[in-house]
Amino acid sequence: MLSKKTKYGLKALAYLAKVKDREPVQIAEIAKCENISQKFLESILLTLRRNGLLGSKKGKGGGYYLIKEPHEIHMTTVMRVLEGPIAMVPCVSLNFYEKCDDCPDEEECSVHKLMLQVRDSALDVYRNNTLADLL
Amino acid sequence: MLSKKTKYGLKALAYLAKVKDREPVQIAEIAKCENISQKFLESILLTLRRNGLLGSKKGKGGGYYLIKEPHEIHMTTVMRVLEGPIAMVPCVSLNFYEKCDDCPDEEECSVHKLMLQVRDSALDVYRNNTLADLL
DNA sequence: TCGATAATCTACCAAAACTATGGGATAAAA
DNA sequence: TTTTATCCCATAGTTTTGGTAGATTATCGA
């Protein structure tokens, strides 16, 4: 299941992508328009900023804004930042690889075989979608 | 992330698929060979049986066995039984559809658009894999 | 320089989900 | 009737999720 964090984060990014001239938008505005708990959204936008997807401006007239153009923001990046690994098991993860402690032989593992395919197909979707494609 | 339940369930099914003549195999044997907590595996096999994927036999010489041939068991079925919906959001689920309470218009939702593609690609993998393909 | 505004940061909390474990009931075979 | 092994219910421990509260810091306009 997709976490609310990712869902809200995606919606917020899409919202910001529609804003003209990359003007800063306040958390409160996004939260209201997208029906998201403001405090929760606050923490989500913060992690998006920390990961280089958003810029922010404090004080009056401040808010969050996209740093790059929507077509430059790939879903692989967004998903990894918000949801974590794209793979469903660590042993098939490109960026977060980890060996299973129960598997003696990875090559023989039936789960491994299946999940490799699932990862590749998901990756294919995320690589072929930018933020611009979602609008 | 794939739950341990699904992971163990898949491993157990694969184990049973290798058994000749569909002889009953005891929980203890599967648990030992696949490094799974026996009690946990017990409950997993039970749900697989309740969902028509396994048969069981009590008493001496008893155990669990496949009801169908491995090539007849599709991953779509297995995943839905063990992991639940294949879709990452209820609003794009074929078997467990549910409207998002925050989305005013499903057609306009950026998350919806993306997750439809992810669902379709995952479904494609699961439909093209049977238990036999994992061995 | 002051006050209003709005992001930032830290900490915390409750509920749900996940990963088991325990103990007894039930059924089949020897 | 004893042994074997599944069936079933209850529950405990941990992690994740979703959300709150409140103090702090930076910026702008007057």
Short mmCIF file of C-alpha atoms (C1' of nucleotides) in Angstrom, two decimals:
data_model
loop_
_atom_site.label_atom_id
_atom_site.label_comp_id
_atom_site.label_asym_id
_atom_site.label_seq_id
_atom_site.Cartn_x
_atom_site.Cartn_y
_atom_site.Cartn_z
CA MET A 1 0.00 0.00 0.00
CA LEU A 2 1.04 3.52 -0.79
CA SER A 3 1.56 5.52 2.38
CA LYS A 4 -0.40 8.71 2.95
CA LYS A 5 2.93 10.45 3.10
CA THR A 6 3.70 9.55 -0.51
CA LYS A 7 0.19 10.24 -1.66
CA TYR A 8 0.09 13.68 -0.08
CA GLY A 9 3.62 14.43 -1.23
CA LEU A 10 2.74 13.62 -4.83
CA LYS A 11 -0.36 15.76 -4.68
CA ALA A 12 1.57 18.65 -3.24
CA LEU A 13 4.22 18.37 -5.94
CA ALA A 14 1.56 18.30 -8.61
CA TYR A 15 -0.06 21.35 -7.04
CA LEU A 16 3.20 23.25 -7.04
CA ALA A 17 3.88 22.22 -10.62
CA LYS A 18 0.78 24.10 -11.74
CA VAL A 19 1.85 27.35 -10.10
CA LYS A 20 3.01 30.04 -12.50
CA ASP A 21 6.50 31.49 -12.27
CA ARG A 22 7.41 29.18 -9.37
CA GLU A 23 6.02 31.60 -6.83
CA PRO A 24 6.24 30.36 -3.22
CA VAL A 25 3.02 28.74 -2.02
CA GLN A 26 2.17 28.48 1.66
CA ILE A 27 1.64 25.10 3.32
CA ALA A 28 -1.82 26.19 4.44
CA GLU A 29 -2.98 26.80 0.88
CA ILE A 30 -1.84 23.40 -0.38
CA ALA A 31 -3.26 21.64 2.66
CA LYS A 32 -6.64 23.29 2.19
CA CYS A 33 -6.93 22.71 -1.54
CA GLU A 34 -5.79 19.10 -1.39
CA ASN A 35 -7.59 18.15 1.83
CA ILE A 36 -4.45 17.30 3.74
CA SER A 37 -3.71 17.75 7.44
CA GLN A 38 -1.57 20.84 7.52
CA LYS A 39 0.86 19.70 10.18
CA PHE A 40 1.39 16.38 8.46
CA LEU A 41 1.95 18.07 5.12
CA GLU A 42 4.46 20.33 6.82
CA SER A 43 6.75 17.43 7.62
CA ILE A 44 6.34 15.97 4.14
CA LEU A 45 7.30 19.19 2.40
CA LEU A 46 10.27 19.43 4.71
CA THR A 47 11.64 16.07 3.60
CA LEU A 48 11.03 17.01 -0.01
CA ARG A 49 13.07 20.14 0.52
CA ARG A 50 15.83 18.30 2.36
CA ASN A 51 16.06 15.95 -0.60
CA GLY A 52 16.47 18.71 -3.09
CA LEU A 53 13.05 18.60 -4.69
CA LEU A 54 11.66 21.78 -3.25
CA GLY A 55 12.93 25.18 -2.26
CA SER A 56 11.45 27.25 0.55
CA LYS A 57 11.28 30.82 1.66
CA LYS A 58 10.55 31.94 5.19
CA GLY A 59 8.61 34.93 6.40
CA LYS A 60 5.95 36.97 4.72
CA GLY A 61 5.31 35.99 1.12
CA GLY A 62 7.17 32.78 1.78
CA GLY A 63 6.30 29.19 1.10
CA TYR A 64 7.44 26.25 -0.99
CA TYR A 65 8.23 26.11 -4.68
CA LEU A 66 9.64 23.68 -7.22
CA ILE A 67 13.35 23.95 -7.85
CA LYS A 68 13.32 22.14 -11.19
CA GLU A 69 10.85 22.08 -14.01
CA PRO A 70 8.16 19.38 -13.75
CA HIS A 71 9.49 17.45 -16.75
CA GLU A 72 12.86 17.16 -15.02
CA ILE A 73 11.46 15.52 -11.92
CA HIS A 74 11.32 11.76 -12.38
CA MET A 75 8.99 9.55 -10.42
CA THR A 76 11.86 7.25 -9.48
CA THR A 77 13.35 10.07 -7.43
CA VAL A 78 10.08 11.12 -5.86
CA MET A 79 9.10 7.58 -4.93
CA ARG A 80 12.48 6.81 -3.41
CA VAL A 81 12.41 9.96 -1.31
CA LEU A 82 8.84 9.55 -0.10
CA GLU A 83 8.11 5.84 -0.15
CA GLY A 84 11.61 4.41 0.12
CA PRO A 85 12.90 1.51 -1.98
CA ILE A 86 10.96 0.69 -5.11
CA ALA A 87 11.73 -3.01 -4.72
CA MET A 88 9.37 -5.02 -2.54
CA VAL A 89 12.23 -6.98 -0.98
CA PRO A 90 15.66 -5.61 -0.08
CA CYS A 91 17.42 -8.41 -1.94
CA VAL A 92 16.26 -7.02 -5.30
CA SER A 93 16.75 -3.37 -4.47
CA LEU A 94 19.14 -1.32 -6.58
CA ASN A 95 19.66 1.47 -4.09
CA PHE A 96 18.95 -0.24 -0.79
CA TYR A 97 20.27 -3.76 -1.34
CA GLU A 98 20.37 -6.10 1.63
CA LYS A 99 20.75 -9.84 1.81
CA CYS A 100 17.89 -11.88 3.25
CA ASP A 101 18.94 -13.56 6.45
CA ASP A 102 16.84 -16.60 5.69
CA CYS A 103 17.89 -17.24 2.07
CA PRO A 104 20.86 -19.55 1.62
CA ASP A 105 21.02 -18.98 -2.12
CA GLU A 106 19.60 -15.86 -3.71
CA GLU A 107 19.70 -17.30 -7.22
CA GLU A 108 17.55 -20.23 -6.20
CA CYS A 109 14.95 -18.19 -4.34
CA SER A 110 11.50 -18.20 -5.88
CA VAL A 111 10.55 -14.94 -4.21
CA HIS A 112 13.66 -13.30 -5.56
CA LYS A 113 12.84 -14.36 -9.11
CA LEU A 114 9.34 -12.96 -8.96
CA MET A 115 10.20 -9.76 -7.19
CA LEU A 116 12.93 -8.94 -9.67
CA GLN A 117 10.31 -8.84 -12.37
CA VAL A 118 7.97 -6.75 -10.27
CA ARG A 119 10.74 -4.28 -9.50
CA ASP A 120 11.68 -3.97 -13.15
CA SER A 121 8.14 -3.34 -14.24
CA ALA A 122 7.58 -0.72 -11.55
CA LEU A 123 10.88 0.91 -12.37
CA ASP A 124 9.84 1.05 -15.98
CA VAL A 125 6.73 3.01 -15.07
CA TYR A 126 8.52 5.40 -12.73
CA ARG A 127 11.30 6.05 -15.22
CA ASN A 128 8.85 6.92 -17.94
CA ASN A 129 6.90 9.39 -15.84
CA THR A 130 7.91 12.85 -14.76
CA LEU A 131 5.89 15.25 -12.67
CA ALA A 132 4.79 16.90 -15.91
CA ASP A 133 3.16 13.67 -17.06
CA LEU A 134 0.87 13.61 -14.05
CA LEU A 135 -0.83 16.90 -14.79
CA MET B 1 7.39 -3.83 1.20
CA LEU B 2 6.44 -7.43 0.88
CA SER B 3 5.23 -8.82 4.19
CA LYS B 4 7.00 -11.80 5.74
CA LYS B 5 3.69 -13.57 5.53
CA THR B 6 3.68 -13.36 1.75
CA LYS B 7 7.36 -14.16 1.48
CA TYR B 8 7.05 -17.25 3.64
CA GLY B 9 3.84 -18.28 1.94
CA LEU B 10 5.47 -18.12 -1.49
CA LYS B 11 8.45 -20.12 -0.29
CA ALA B 12 6.20 -22.75 1.21
CA LEU B 13 4.18 -23.03 -1.99
CA ALA B 14 7.36 -23.36 -4.01
CA TYR B 15 8.58 -26.03 -1.61
CA LEU B 16 5.35 -27.99 -1.97
CA ALA B 17 5.46 -27.64 -5.73
CA LYS B 18 8.70 -29.60 -5.81
CA VAL B 19 7.26 -32.53 -3.87
CA LYS B 20 6.58 -35.63 -5.95
CA ASP B 21 3.09 -37.09 -6.21
CA ARG B 22 1.63 -34.32 -4.03
CA GLU B 23 2.44 -36.22 -0.86
CA PRO B 24 1.50 -34.34 2.33
CA VAL B 25 4.41 -32.45 3.87
CA GLN B 26 4.47 -31.50 7.53
CA ILE B 27 4.69 -27.88 8.64
CA ALA B 28 7.80 -28.69 10.64
CA GLU B 29 9.69 -29.89 7.59
CA ILE B 30 8.89 -26.81 5.52
CA ALA B 31 9.65 -24.51 8.43
CA LYS B 32 13.02 -26.11 8.99
CA CYS B 33 14.11 -26.22 5.37
CA GLU B 34 13.02 -22.67 4.63
CA ASN B 35 14.10 -21.11 7.93
CA ILE B 36 10.64 -20.02 8.93
CA SER B 37 9.11 -19.81 12.40
CA GLN B 38 6.95 -22.91 12.59
CA LYS B 39 4.04 -21.37 14.42
CA PHE B 40 3.92 -18.43 12.06
CA LEU B 41 4.06 -20.70 9.05
CA GLU B 42 1.22 -22.71 10.53
CA SER B 43 -1.14 -19.76 10.33
CA ILE B 44 0.02 -18.90 6.82
CA LEU B 45 -0.60 -22.40 5.50
CA LEU B 46 -3.98 -22.31 7.14
CA THR B 47 -5.04 -19.23 5.20
CA LEU B 48 -3.70 -20.78 2.01
CA ARG B 49 -5.85 -23.80 2.66
CA ARG B 50 -8.90 -21.73 3.54
CA ASN B 51 -8.47 -19.96 0.21
CA GLY B 52 -8.39 -23.14 -1.77
CA LEU B 53 -4.71 -23.23 -2.62
CA LEU B 54 -3.71 -26.08 -0.37
CA GLY B 55 -5.19 -29.29 0.95
CA SER B 56 -4.36 -30.77 4.34
CA LYS B 57 -4.43 -34.08 6.09
CA LYS B 58 -4.43 -34.57 9.84
CA GLY B 59 -2.77 -37.26 11.88
CA LYS B 60 0.24 -39.38 11.18
CA GLY B 61 1.52 -39.04 7.66
CA GLY B 62 -0.46 -35.83 7.38
CA GLY B 63 0.55 -32.40 6.29
CA TYR B 64 -0.11 -29.92 3.50
CA TYR B 65 -0.12 -30.48 -0.23
CA LEU B 66 -0.93 -28.60 -3.41
CA ILE B 67 -4.43 -29.07 -4.75
CA LYS B 68 -3.67 -27.89 -8.27
CA GLU B 69 -0.66 -28.29 -10.47
CA PRO B 70 1.95 -25.53 -10.14
CA HIS B 71 1.33 -24.21 -13.64
CA GLU B 72 -2.33 -23.71 -12.78
CA ILE B 73 -1.59 -21.49 -9.79
CA HIS B 74 -1.31 -17.88 -10.88
CA MET B 75 0.60 -15.31 -8.91
CA THR B 76 -2.36 -12.95 -9.05
CA THR B 77 -4.30 -15.38 -6.87
CA VAL B 78 -1.45 -16.03 -4.47
CA MET B 79 -0.63 -12.37 -4.03
CA ARG B 80 -4.23 -11.40 -3.44
CA VAL B 81 -4.66 -14.11 -0.81
CA LEU B 82 -1.42 -13.39 1.03
CA GLU B 83 -0.65 -9.74 0.44
CA GLY B 84 -4.08 -8.35 -0.31
CA PRO B 85 -4.86 -5.92 -3.15
CA ILE B 86 -2.28 -5.66 -5.92
CA ALA B 87 -3.04 -1.98 -6.41
CA MET B 88 -1.16 0.45 -4.22
CA VAL B 89 -4.22 2.62 -3.70
CA PRO B 90 -7.80 1.39 -3.27
CA CYS B 91 -9.06 3.77 -5.96
CA VAL B 92 -7.26 1.79 -8.68
CA SER B 93 -7.99 -1.66 -7.28
CA LEU B 94 -9.92 -4.11 -9.43
CA ASN B 95 -11.01 -6.41 -6.62
CA PHE B 96 -10.98 -4.08 -3.64
CA TYR B 97 -12.08 -0.74 -5.11
CA GLU B 98 -12.76 2.11 -2.75
CA LYS B 99 -13.10 5.84 -3.35
CA CYS B 100 -10.55 8.15 -1.76
CA ASP B 101 -12.22 10.40 0.78
CA ASP B 102 -9.91 13.27 -0.06
CA CYS B 103 -10.17 13.20 -3.87
CA PRO B 104 -12.93 15.34 -5.35
CA ASP B 105 -12.31 14.06 -8.88
CA GLU B 106 -10.66 10.73 -9.53
CA GLU B 107 -9.98 11.49 -13.18
CA GLU B 108 -8.03 14.60 -12.30
CA CYS B 109 -5.91 12.98 -9.59
CA SER B 110 -2.21 12.77 -10.34
CA VAL B 111 -1.70 9.88 -7.92
CA HIS B 112 -4.51 7.97 -9.57
CA LYS B 113 -2.94 8.37 -13.01
CA LEU B 114 0.41 7.07 -11.87
CA MET B 115 -0.87 4.24 -9.74
CA LEU B 116 -3.04 2.93 -12.55
CA GLN B 117 0.09 2.36 -14.57
CA VAL B 118 1.89 0.74 -11.65
CA ARG B 119 -1.03 -1.57 -11.03
CA ASP B 120 -1.20 -2.61 -14.67
CA SER B 121 2.49 -3.36 -14.85
CA ALA B 122 2.41 -5.41 -11.66
CA LEU B 123 -0.67 -7.23 -12.81
CA ASP B 124 1.10 -8.03 -16.03
CA VAL B 125 3.91 -9.73 -14.14
CA TYR B 126 1.63 -11.66 -11.81
CA ARG B 127 -0.59 -12.82 -14.66
CA ASN B 128 2.37 -14.12 -16.59
CA ASN B 129 3.81 -16.11 -13.72
CA THR B 130 2.53 -19.32 -12.26
CA LEU B 131 4.02 -21.25 -9.39
CA ALA B 132 5.75 -23.44 -11.95
CA ASP B 133 7.65 -20.44 -13.31
CA LEU B 134 9.25 -19.77 -9.95
CA LEU B 135 11.01 -23.11 -9.70
"C1'" DT C 1 13.65 48.53 14.73
"C1'" DC C 2 9.32 46.20 15.56
"C1'" DG C 3 5.73 43.09 14.65
"C1'" DA C 4 3.55 39.92 11.76
"C1'" DT C 5 4.22 36.00 9.00
"C1'" DA C 6 5.62 31.49 7.78
"C1'" DA C 7 8.95 27.86 7.60
"C1'" DT C 8 11.88 24.91 10.87
"C1'" DC C 9 12.83 21.73 14.48
"C1'" DT C 10 12.12 18.71 18.34
"C1'" DA C 11 9.43 15.84 20.73
"C1'" DC C 12 5.69 13.21 21.56
"C1'" DC C 13 1.51 10.20 21.07
"C1'" DA C 14 -2.28 6.87 19.73
"C1'" DA C 15 -3.84 3.50 16.74
"C1'" DA C 16 -3.04 0.05 13.54
"C1'" DA C 17 -0.39 -3.49 11.38
"C1'" DC C 18 2.94 -6.89 11.54
"C1'" DT C 19 5.39 -10.85 13.44
"C1'" DA C 20 5.12 -13.89 15.88
"C1'" DT C 21 4.04 -17.29 20.33
"C1'" DG C 22 1.17 -20.33 23.48
"C1'" DG C 23 -2.06 -23.59 24.63
"C1'" DG C 24 -5.56 -26.43 23.90
"C1'" DA C 25 -9.12 -28.81 20.68
"C1'" DT C 26 -9.81 -31.96 17.00
"C1'" DA C 27 -9.09 -35.56 13.82
"C1'" DA C 28 -6.66 -39.54 11.81
"C1'" DA C 29 -3.71 -43.37 11.91
"C1'" DA C 30 -1.22 -47.07 14.19
"C1'" DT D 1 -5.95 -45.45 23.15
"C1'" DT D 2 -1.70 -43.40 22.18
"C1'" DT D 3 0.74 -40.79 18.97
"C1'" DT D 4 0.88 -37.53 15.41
"C1'" DA D 5 -0.20 -33.40 13.26
"C1'" DT D 6 -3.51 -29.96 11.85
"C1'" DC D 7 -6.95 -26.49 13.60
"C1'" DC D 8 -8.19 -22.48 16.12
"C1'" DC D 9 -8.31 -18.75 19.38
"C1'" DA D 10 -6.12 -15.43 22.18
"C1'" DT D 11 -2.48 -12.43 23.07
"C1'" DA D 12 2.12 -10.22 23.39
"C1'" DG D 13 5.91 -7.46 21.50
"C1'" DT D 14 7.52 -4.52 18.09
"C1'" DT D 15 7.34 -1.38 14.20
"C1'" DT D 16 5.02 1.72 11.20
"C1'" DT D 17 1.78 5.14 10.36
"C1'" DG D 18 -0.58 9.35 10.81
"C1'" DG D 19 -0.94 13.09 13.30
"C1'" DT D 20 -0.23 16.96 17.31
"C1'" DA D 21 1.95 20.52 20.11
"C1'" DG D 22 4.89 24.00 20.91
"C1'" DA D 23 9.01 26.58 20.70
"C1'" DT D 24 12.37 28.66 17.37
"C1'" DT D 25 14.21 31.04 13.49
"C1'" DA D 26 14.21 33.76 9.35
"C1'" DT D 27 12.09 37.33 6.42
"C1'" DC D 28 9.44 41.27 5.08
"C1'" DG D 29 6.87 45.53 5.50
"C1'" DA D 30 5.96 49.54 8.04
#
